[in-house]
Short mmCIF file of C-alpha atoms in Angstrom, two decimals:
data_model
loop_
_atom_site.label_atom_id
_atom_site.label_comp_id
_atom_site.label_asym_id
_atom_site.label_seq_id
_atom_site.Cartn_x
_atom_site.Cartn_y
_atom_site.Cartn_z
CA MET A 1 140.81 85.40 91.15
CA ALA A 2 140.79 86.32 94.82
CA THR A 3 144.22 84.75 95.23
CA ASP A 4 145.57 86.82 92.31
CA PHE A 5 144.24 89.99 93.89
CA LEU A 6 145.71 89.03 97.27
CA THR A 7 149.12 88.39 95.71
CA LYS A 8 149.05 91.79 93.98
CA TRP A 9 147.94 93.38 97.24
CA ILE A 10 150.88 91.86 99.12
CA ASN A 11 153.28 92.86 96.36
CA PHE A 12 152.07 96.46 96.53
CA TRP A 13 152.63 96.77 100.28
CA VAL A 14 156.06 95.13 100.10
CA PHE A 15 156.89 97.70 97.41
CA LEU A 16 155.60 100.54 99.58
CA PHE A 17 157.54 99.28 102.60
CA SER A 18 160.74 99.16 100.55
CA VAL A 19 160.21 102.77 99.48
CA THR A 20 159.23 104.24 102.82
CA VAL A 21 161.63 102.39 105.11
CA LEU A 22 164.48 104.30 103.46
CA SER A 23 162.88 107.64 102.73
CA TYR A 24 159.85 108.50 104.86
CA SER A 25 159.38 109.51 108.48
CA GLY A 26 157.07 106.55 109.07
CA HIS A 27 159.92 104.25 108.02
CA GLY A 28 157.74 101.44 106.70
CA GLY A 29 155.71 100.95 109.86
CA GLN A 30 152.35 101.59 108.19
CA SER A 31 153.04 99.11 105.39
CA ALA A 32 154.18 96.47 107.88
CA ILE A 33 150.92 96.89 109.82
CA VAL A 34 148.86 96.39 106.65
CA LEU A 35 150.78 93.21 105.84
CA LEU A 36 150.28 92.02 109.41
CA LEU A 37 146.52 92.57 109.16
CA THR A 38 146.53 90.85 105.77
CA MET A 39 147.97 87.74 107.38
CA PHE A 40 145.20 87.79 109.97
CA TYR A 41 142.68 87.89 107.13
CA VAL A 42 144.42 85.00 105.35
CA PHE A 43 144.47 82.97 108.56
CA ILE A 44 140.73 83.46 109.12
CA ALA A 45 139.46 83.27 105.51
CA LYS A 46 141.82 80.56 104.24
CA ARG A 47 142.41 78.54 107.35
CA LYS A 48 141.97 75.14 105.67
CA GLU A 49 144.55 75.98 103.01
CA SER A 50 146.96 77.19 105.70
CA MET A 51 146.78 73.82 107.46
CA ASN A 52 148.70 72.28 104.53
CA LEU A 53 151.64 74.68 104.89
CA THR A 54 153.39 72.94 107.74
CA LEU A 55 156.62 74.39 109.08
CA HIS A 56 159.82 72.66 108.12
CA LYS A 57 162.65 71.98 110.55
CA GLU A 58 164.70 75.03 109.53
CA GLU A 59 161.68 77.30 109.90
CA LYS A 60 160.84 75.89 113.31
CA ILE A 61 164.36 76.33 114.64
CA PHE A 62 164.52 79.91 113.36
CA LEU A 63 161.15 80.77 114.92
CA TYR A 64 162.13 79.17 118.24
CA LEU A 65 165.27 81.30 118.32
CA VAL A 66 163.29 84.46 117.57
CA PHE A 67 160.86 83.62 120.35
CA VAL A 68 163.64 82.88 122.87
CA PHE A 69 165.38 86.16 122.02
CA TRP A 70 162.09 88.02 122.48
CA LEU A 71 161.36 86.27 125.79
CA LEU A 72 164.74 87.32 127.19
CA GLN A 73 164.00 90.92 126.25
CA LEU A 74 160.57 90.60 127.83
CA PHE A 75 162.17 89.38 131.05
CA GLY A 76 164.41 92.47 131.00
CA ILE A 77 161.31 94.66 130.75
CA LEU A 78 159.60 93.01 133.71
CA TYR A 79 162.64 92.73 135.95
CA GLN A 80 165.53 95.10 136.74
CA PRO A 81 168.06 94.85 139.57
CA GLU A 82 167.78 97.20 142.53
CA GLY A 83 168.83 100.71 141.64
CA TYR A 84 168.05 100.31 137.94
CA GLU A 85 164.26 100.13 138.06
CA PHE A 86 162.32 102.15 135.48
CA GLU A 87 161.38 105.61 136.69
CA ASN A 88 157.67 105.01 136.09
CA ALA A 89 155.16 102.69 134.42
CA ARG A 90 155.22 104.80 131.26
CA ALA A 91 158.96 104.24 130.80
CA GLN A 92 158.46 100.53 131.36
CA LEU A 93 155.68 100.36 128.78
CA LYS A 94 157.86 102.27 126.31
CA SER A 95 160.55 99.63 126.65
CA PHE A 96 158.12 97.08 125.10
CA ASP A 97 158.22 99.01 121.82
CA TYR A 98 161.32 97.81 119.97
CA PRO A 99 161.45 94.18 121.23
CA MET A 100 157.82 93.70 120.15
CA ARG A 101 158.78 94.24 116.51
CA TRP A 102 160.43 90.82 116.45
CA LEU A 103 157.11 89.29 117.48
CA LEU A 104 154.69 91.59 115.65
CA LEU A 105 156.41 91.05 112.31
CA LEU A 106 156.19 87.26 112.57
CA PRO A 107 152.73 87.26 110.89
CA VAL A 108 154.46 88.99 107.96
CA PHE A 109 156.97 86.12 107.89
CA PHE A 110 154.10 83.61 107.76
CA LEU A 111 152.44 85.64 104.99
CA LEU A 112 155.61 85.80 102.90
CA ARG A 113 156.31 82.08 103.27
CA ARG A 114 152.88 81.49 101.73
CA TYR A 115 152.79 84.02 98.88
CA LEU A 116 155.57 84.72 96.42
CA VAL A 117 156.54 88.35 95.95
CA ASP A 118 157.93 89.46 92.61
CA TRP A 119 161.59 90.26 93.31
CA ARG A 120 161.35 93.28 90.99
CA VAL A 121 158.73 94.82 93.26
CA MET A 122 161.06 94.81 96.25
CA ALA A 123 164.11 95.85 94.19
CA ILE A 124 162.41 98.79 92.44
CA GLY A 125 160.81 99.91 95.71
CA MET A 126 164.19 99.90 97.44
CA SER A 127 165.69 101.80 94.49
CA ILE A 128 163.04 104.51 94.72
CA GLY A 129 163.59 104.76 98.47
CA VAL A 130 167.33 105.24 97.90
CA PHE A 131 166.75 107.88 95.22
CA ILE A 132 164.42 109.88 97.48
CA SER A 133 166.68 109.64 100.51
CA VAL A 134 169.82 110.58 98.57
CA ALA A 135 167.98 113.49 96.92
CA ILE A 136 167.14 114.79 100.41
CA ALA A 137 170.77 114.33 101.46
CA THR A 138 172.04 116.19 98.39
CA TYR A 139 169.71 119.10 99.18
CA GLU A 140 170.94 119.13 102.79
CA VAL A 141 174.59 119.30 101.78
CA TYR A 142 174.58 121.54 98.71
CA VAL A 143 171.64 123.85 99.46
CA LEU A 144 171.34 123.96 103.24
CA GLY A 145 175.09 123.61 103.81
CA VAL A 146 174.77 120.73 106.28
CA ALA A 147 178.15 119.10 106.98
CA ARG A 148 176.78 115.57 107.40
CA ALA A 149 173.61 114.57 105.57
CA SER A 150 170.93 112.45 107.21
CA GLY A 151 168.74 111.95 104.12
CA GLY A 152 165.49 110.13 104.87
CA SER A 153 166.68 109.33 108.39
CA ASN A 154 166.94 111.44 111.54
CA HIS A 155 170.68 110.92 111.96
CA PRO A 156 173.70 110.73 109.60
CA ILE A 157 174.90 107.42 111.05
CA LEU A 158 171.53 105.72 110.48
CA PHE A 159 171.41 107.15 106.97
CA ALA A 160 174.86 105.77 106.15
CA GLU A 161 174.06 102.33 107.56
CA LEU A 162 170.88 102.06 105.52
CA MET A 163 172.51 103.33 102.33
CA VAL A 164 175.36 100.83 102.62
CA ALA A 165 172.94 97.96 103.33
CA ALA A 166 170.72 98.99 100.42
CA ASP A 167 173.76 99.28 98.15
CA LEU A 168 174.84 95.73 99.01
CA LEU A 169 171.37 94.27 98.37
CA LEU A 170 170.89 96.20 95.13
CA TRP A 171 174.32 95.02 93.94
CA MET A 172 173.26 91.37 94.19
CA LEU A 173 169.84 92.00 92.65
CA MET A 174 171.51 93.94 89.81
CA ILE A 175 173.63 90.86 89.00
CA TYR A 176 170.56 88.63 89.10
CA ALA A 177 168.60 90.94 86.80
CA TRP A 178 171.42 91.09 84.26
CA ASN A 179 172.00 87.32 84.23
CA ASN A 180 168.28 86.75 83.64
CA GLY A 181 167.95 89.17 80.74
CA ASN A 182 166.29 92.05 82.63
CA LYS A 183 168.68 94.67 81.24
CA ILE A 184 166.53 97.74 81.98
CA ILE A 185 165.91 96.71 85.57
CA SER A 186 169.59 95.86 85.95
CA PHE A 187 170.45 99.40 84.80
CA ILE A 188 167.98 100.92 87.30
CA LEU A 189 169.45 98.85 90.13
CA LEU A 190 172.97 99.79 89.02
CA VAL A 191 172.14 103.50 89.31
CA ALA A 192 170.32 102.97 92.62
CA SER A 193 173.25 100.99 94.04
CA LEU A 194 175.60 103.78 93.01
CA ALA A 195 173.26 106.34 94.57
CA GLY A 196 173.35 104.44 97.85
CA PHE A 197 177.16 104.54 97.79
CA TYR A 198 177.06 108.28 97.07
CA GLY A 199 174.61 108.79 99.94
CA SER A 200 176.97 107.06 102.35
CA LEU A 201 179.69 109.52 101.29
CA LEU A 202 177.40 112.47 101.98
CA SER A 203 176.84 111.21 105.53
CA VAL A 204 180.61 111.34 106.25
CA THR A 205 180.21 108.17 108.31
CA ARG A 206 183.07 105.76 107.80
CA GLY A 207 182.30 102.83 110.09
CA ALA A 208 179.71 101.22 107.81
CA TRP A 209 182.09 101.20 104.82
CA ILE A 210 183.99 98.21 106.22
CA ALA A 211 180.98 96.18 105.06
CA TYR A 212 182.17 96.64 101.46
CA VAL A 213 185.17 94.41 102.15
CA PHE A 214 182.86 91.61 103.25
CA MET A 215 180.48 92.37 100.37
CA ILE A 216 183.24 91.54 97.90
CA ALA A 217 183.94 88.28 99.74
CA ILE A 218 180.27 87.24 99.72
CA TRP A 219 179.90 88.26 96.08
CA LEU A 220 182.93 86.14 95.09
CA ILE A 221 181.62 83.13 97.05
CA TYR A 222 178.20 83.55 95.42
CA MET A 223 179.66 83.83 91.91
CA PHE A 224 182.00 80.88 92.29
CA LYS A 225 179.28 78.68 93.76
CA LYS A 226 176.87 79.58 90.96
CA SER A 227 179.16 79.78 87.95
CA PHE A 228 182.66 78.60 88.73
CA SER A 229 183.01 77.16 85.23
CA ASP A 230 181.58 80.26 83.54
CA ARG A 231 183.96 83.09 84.38
CA ARG A 232 182.18 85.66 82.19
CA HIS A 233 179.56 86.06 84.95
CA LEU A 234 182.33 86.98 87.37
CA PHE A 235 183.20 90.13 85.43
CA SER A 236 179.94 90.91 83.67
CA ILE A 237 179.19 94.37 82.27
CA PRO A 238 177.14 95.72 85.23
CA ILE A 239 179.81 94.68 87.73
CA ILE A 240 182.62 96.34 85.80
CA VAL A 241 180.53 99.46 85.17
CA ARG A 242 179.48 99.63 88.83
CA LEU A 243 183.08 99.44 90.04
CA LEU A 244 184.28 102.07 87.56
CA LEU A 245 181.42 104.43 88.38
CA ALA A 246 182.08 104.01 92.11
CA VAL A 247 185.64 105.20 91.53
CA LEU A 248 184.31 108.10 89.45
CA VAL A 249 181.80 109.09 92.14
CA PHE A 250 184.44 108.99 94.85
CA TYR A 251 186.80 111.08 92.71
CA THR A 252 184.04 113.61 92.00
CA VAL A 253 183.17 113.91 95.68
CA SER A 254 186.85 114.34 96.48
CA GLN A 255 186.79 117.60 94.51
CA THR A 256 184.03 119.12 96.65
CA ASP A 257 183.96 120.90 100.00
CA GLN A 258 182.06 117.91 101.37
CA TYR A 259 185.15 115.78 100.89
CA GLN A 260 187.13 118.14 103.08
CA VAL A 261 184.83 117.23 105.97
CA LEU A 262 185.36 113.55 105.25
CA GLN A 263 189.11 113.98 104.89
CA SER A 264 189.52 116.06 108.04
CA ARG A 265 187.52 113.56 110.11
CA SER A 266 189.55 110.65 108.75
CA ILE A 267 192.89 112.40 109.33
CA SER A 268 191.80 113.40 112.82
CA THR A 269 190.91 109.80 113.63
CA VAL A 270 194.25 108.51 112.35
CA ASN A 271 196.21 111.18 114.25
CA ASN A 272 194.34 110.48 117.48
CA LEU A 273 195.01 106.77 117.14
CA ALA A 274 198.70 107.41 116.47
CA GLU A 275 198.93 109.62 119.55
CA GLY A 276 197.12 107.11 121.73
CA ASN A 277 194.10 109.39 122.15
CA TYR A 278 191.67 106.53 121.63
CA ASN A 279 188.66 108.24 123.16
CA SER A 280 188.75 111.15 120.70
CA ALA A 281 189.45 108.73 117.84
CA THR A 282 186.27 106.80 118.65
CA GLY A 283 184.07 109.86 119.17
CA ASP A 284 183.94 109.47 122.98
CA ARG A 285 182.82 105.87 122.58
CA LEU A 286 185.69 104.58 124.70
CA ILE A 287 184.26 106.24 127.82
CA ILE A 288 180.87 104.70 127.09
CA TYR A 289 182.44 101.26 126.59
CA GLN A 290 184.32 101.56 129.89
CA GLU A 291 181.13 102.45 131.75
CA ALA A 292 179.31 99.59 130.04
CA PHE A 293 181.91 97.05 131.12
CA LYS A 294 181.71 98.29 134.70
CA VAL A 295 177.98 97.61 134.73
CA ILE A 296 178.43 94.24 133.01
CA LYS A 297 180.94 93.18 135.65
CA GLN A 298 178.46 94.03 138.38
CA TYR A 299 175.32 92.80 136.60
CA PRO A 300 176.32 90.12 134.04
CA PHE A 301 172.67 89.17 133.50
CA GLY A 302 171.58 92.67 132.57
CA ILE A 303 169.93 95.76 134.02
CA GLY A 304 166.79 95.69 131.87
CA THR A 305 165.68 96.11 128.27
CA ASP A 306 166.04 99.65 126.86
CA ASN A 307 167.54 100.69 130.20
CA PHE A 308 171.09 101.71 129.25
CA SER A 309 170.25 105.37 129.90
CA SER A 310 169.83 104.54 133.60
CA ILE A 311 173.63 104.43 133.92
CA LYS A 312 173.81 107.82 135.63
CA SER A 313 177.58 108.17 135.48
CA TYR A 314 177.49 108.89 131.77
CA GLY A 315 173.88 109.33 130.73
CA ALA A 316 174.19 107.87 127.21
CA SER A 317 171.09 106.47 125.58
CA HIS A 318 172.92 103.37 124.31
CA ALA A 319 176.39 101.83 124.21
CA HIS A 320 177.21 102.59 120.54
CA ASN A 321 177.87 98.88 120.10
CA GLU A 322 175.03 96.43 119.57
CA LEU A 323 176.42 93.43 121.45
CA LEU A 324 177.77 95.56 124.28
CA ASN A 325 174.45 97.38 124.57
CA LEU A 326 172.58 94.07 124.59
CA TRP A 327 174.94 92.65 127.22
CA VAL A 328 174.34 95.63 129.51
CA GLU A 329 170.57 95.48 129.11
CA ASN A 330 169.79 91.76 128.64
CA GLY A 331 172.92 90.09 129.96
CA ILE A 332 175.11 87.40 128.52
CA GLN A 333 172.01 85.30 127.84
CA GLY A 334 170.70 88.01 125.51
CA VAL A 335 173.99 88.16 123.61
CA ILE A 336 174.07 84.38 123.18
CA ALA A 337 170.44 84.33 122.01
CA LEU A 338 171.04 87.02 119.36
CA LEU A 339 174.24 85.36 118.12
CA LEU A 340 172.44 82.01 117.84
CA LEU A 341 169.56 83.66 115.97
CA LEU A 342 171.79 85.48 113.48
CA GLY A 343 174.21 82.57 113.26
CA TYR A 344 171.45 80.14 112.35
CA ALA A 345 170.00 82.53 109.77
CA PHE A 346 173.51 82.94 108.34
CA LYS A 347 173.85 79.15 108.14
CA VAL A 348 170.53 78.81 106.26
CA PHE A 349 171.49 81.54 103.80
CA TYR A 350 174.96 80.10 103.20
CA LYS A 351 173.51 76.64 102.64
CA ASN A 352 171.24 77.99 99.90
CA LEU A 353 173.92 79.95 98.02
CA LYS A 354 174.39 77.09 95.55
CA HIS A 355 170.70 76.19 95.16
CA ASN A 356 169.61 75.24 91.65
CA ASN A 357 166.99 77.99 91.65
CA ASP A 358 168.78 81.28 90.88
CA LEU A 359 166.31 83.37 92.86
CA VAL A 360 166.84 81.25 95.97
CA SER A 361 170.60 81.65 95.67
CA VAL A 362 170.45 85.43 95.15
CA TYR A 363 168.07 85.81 98.10
CA ALA A 364 170.55 83.77 100.14
CA ALA A 365 173.35 86.11 99.08
CA CYS A 366 171.16 89.11 99.98
CA GLY A 367 170.50 87.60 103.39
CA LEU A 368 174.22 87.22 104.00
CA MET A 369 174.81 90.80 102.86
CA LEU A 370 172.09 92.03 105.22
CA ILE A 371 173.47 90.24 108.28
CA VAL A 372 177.08 91.20 107.56
CA SER A 373 176.31 94.89 106.92
CA TYR A 374 174.37 95.14 110.18
CA MET A 375 177.05 93.29 112.13
CA ILE A 376 179.67 95.73 110.85
CA SER A 377 177.47 98.71 111.71
CA GLY A 378 176.84 97.16 115.09
CA PHE A 379 180.49 97.55 116.08
CA SER A 380 180.06 101.32 116.40
CA GLN A 381 176.30 101.71 116.82
CA ALA A 382 173.45 100.09 118.74
CA ILE A 383 171.52 99.46 115.53
CA PHE A 384 168.54 97.78 117.21
CA SER A 385 167.99 100.82 119.43
CA HIS A 386 166.59 102.79 116.46
CA HIS A 387 163.24 102.12 114.83
CA GLN A 388 164.33 102.60 111.22
CA THR A 389 167.31 100.25 111.25
CA LEU A 390 165.52 97.73 113.46
CA ILE A 391 162.35 97.39 111.38
CA SER A 392 164.37 97.36 108.16
CA PHE A 393 166.57 94.52 109.40
CA ILE A 394 163.75 92.39 110.80
CA PHE A 395 161.53 92.83 107.74
CA TYR A 396 164.19 91.92 105.19
CA LEU A 397 165.54 89.08 107.33
CA TYR A 398 162.03 87.63 107.45
CA PHE A 399 161.47 88.44 103.77
CA PHE A 400 164.53 86.64 102.41
CA LEU A 401 164.09 83.59 104.64
CA ALA A 402 160.34 83.31 104.00
CA GLN A 403 160.69 83.69 100.24
CA ILE A 404 163.47 81.10 100.12
CA PHE A 405 161.24 78.62 101.97
CA ALA A 406 158.26 79.48 99.74
CA ILE A 407 160.20 79.05 96.49
CA LYS A 408 161.77 75.77 97.61
CA ARG A 409 158.35 74.32 98.35
CA GLN A 410 157.30 74.98 94.77
CA VAL A 411 160.39 73.67 92.93
#
């Protein structure tokens, strides 16, 4: 009975996280803390049962890589080269904030590898979060007259990145729901996925849309691995409807004033590229990249975690490119550590795409979608330099991996 209550408790907070990480100013932090404390309770109260849940090789390697990546960031907090020291102890303590999320959320990983979460809880929670955030964005654009909506985020770029990522995940979960006879839930996820796409249009941020190209590739790989001999799954009703409605939404938006903002920005980018004005085409990012490479050449092993703003010649808070930002702050060793971490997670997800358990395979596809969407966004944004995108990525990365391991232990 206690175990049933604990499972429902965990399901509720995963649901609440999925809602708030997309739509609320706290961005899921409170829910993550409750889940963390829950794991501490489980460890103390059910320690004997926990002894039987030994880590498998894949889990150990993944956790080692997370720990190495965190240690390198910790080193960057404690040591900076001469001339790039933190201004004061408060600034140094602040730099602990974001890197600690990789470590502090590990108890949540251990909790989720022990208890199964109903996939519908996460999917419906994410859908509600998308609906709330897009409703805010719609109000911003059509009532307040804001040119670029930020929805439940504090910046249009973050809003777009999250909406695209949510759209990709909901797309895969929609397919899973339909194939398993959950028609109503599939319809809800279809509408939520479409809403996420619409929200990305309201943000007038184009960089994250490249992820849709890779989404199609991952979707095709997933479908062929799961049902190569059954082509009706490849073009099922929700997929066809989703594609048609996406075209309809884009056409509808193209008739509004909001589209003029999108069109003018796109045309301006193309014209600047054609004229060789690359800095204007990239929104002044080229200058930032040039400054970053200068620092990298001088300090290839980094100038310190969360310390990009110390580059006085430009004064930017980050490099607008995740790997470049990481290279400046944590050196080539930090870049290698992150690539190994994400690469290994990618390998685990890809390996499980053709698992006999449908939920394992769809979680694997979701994991691939998550990594790819963030990598695409990372080309033009330092995604791990913002709380909302960082905690969202870490939580769902841990969630999909942990649930895959938990399900496989039971089948």
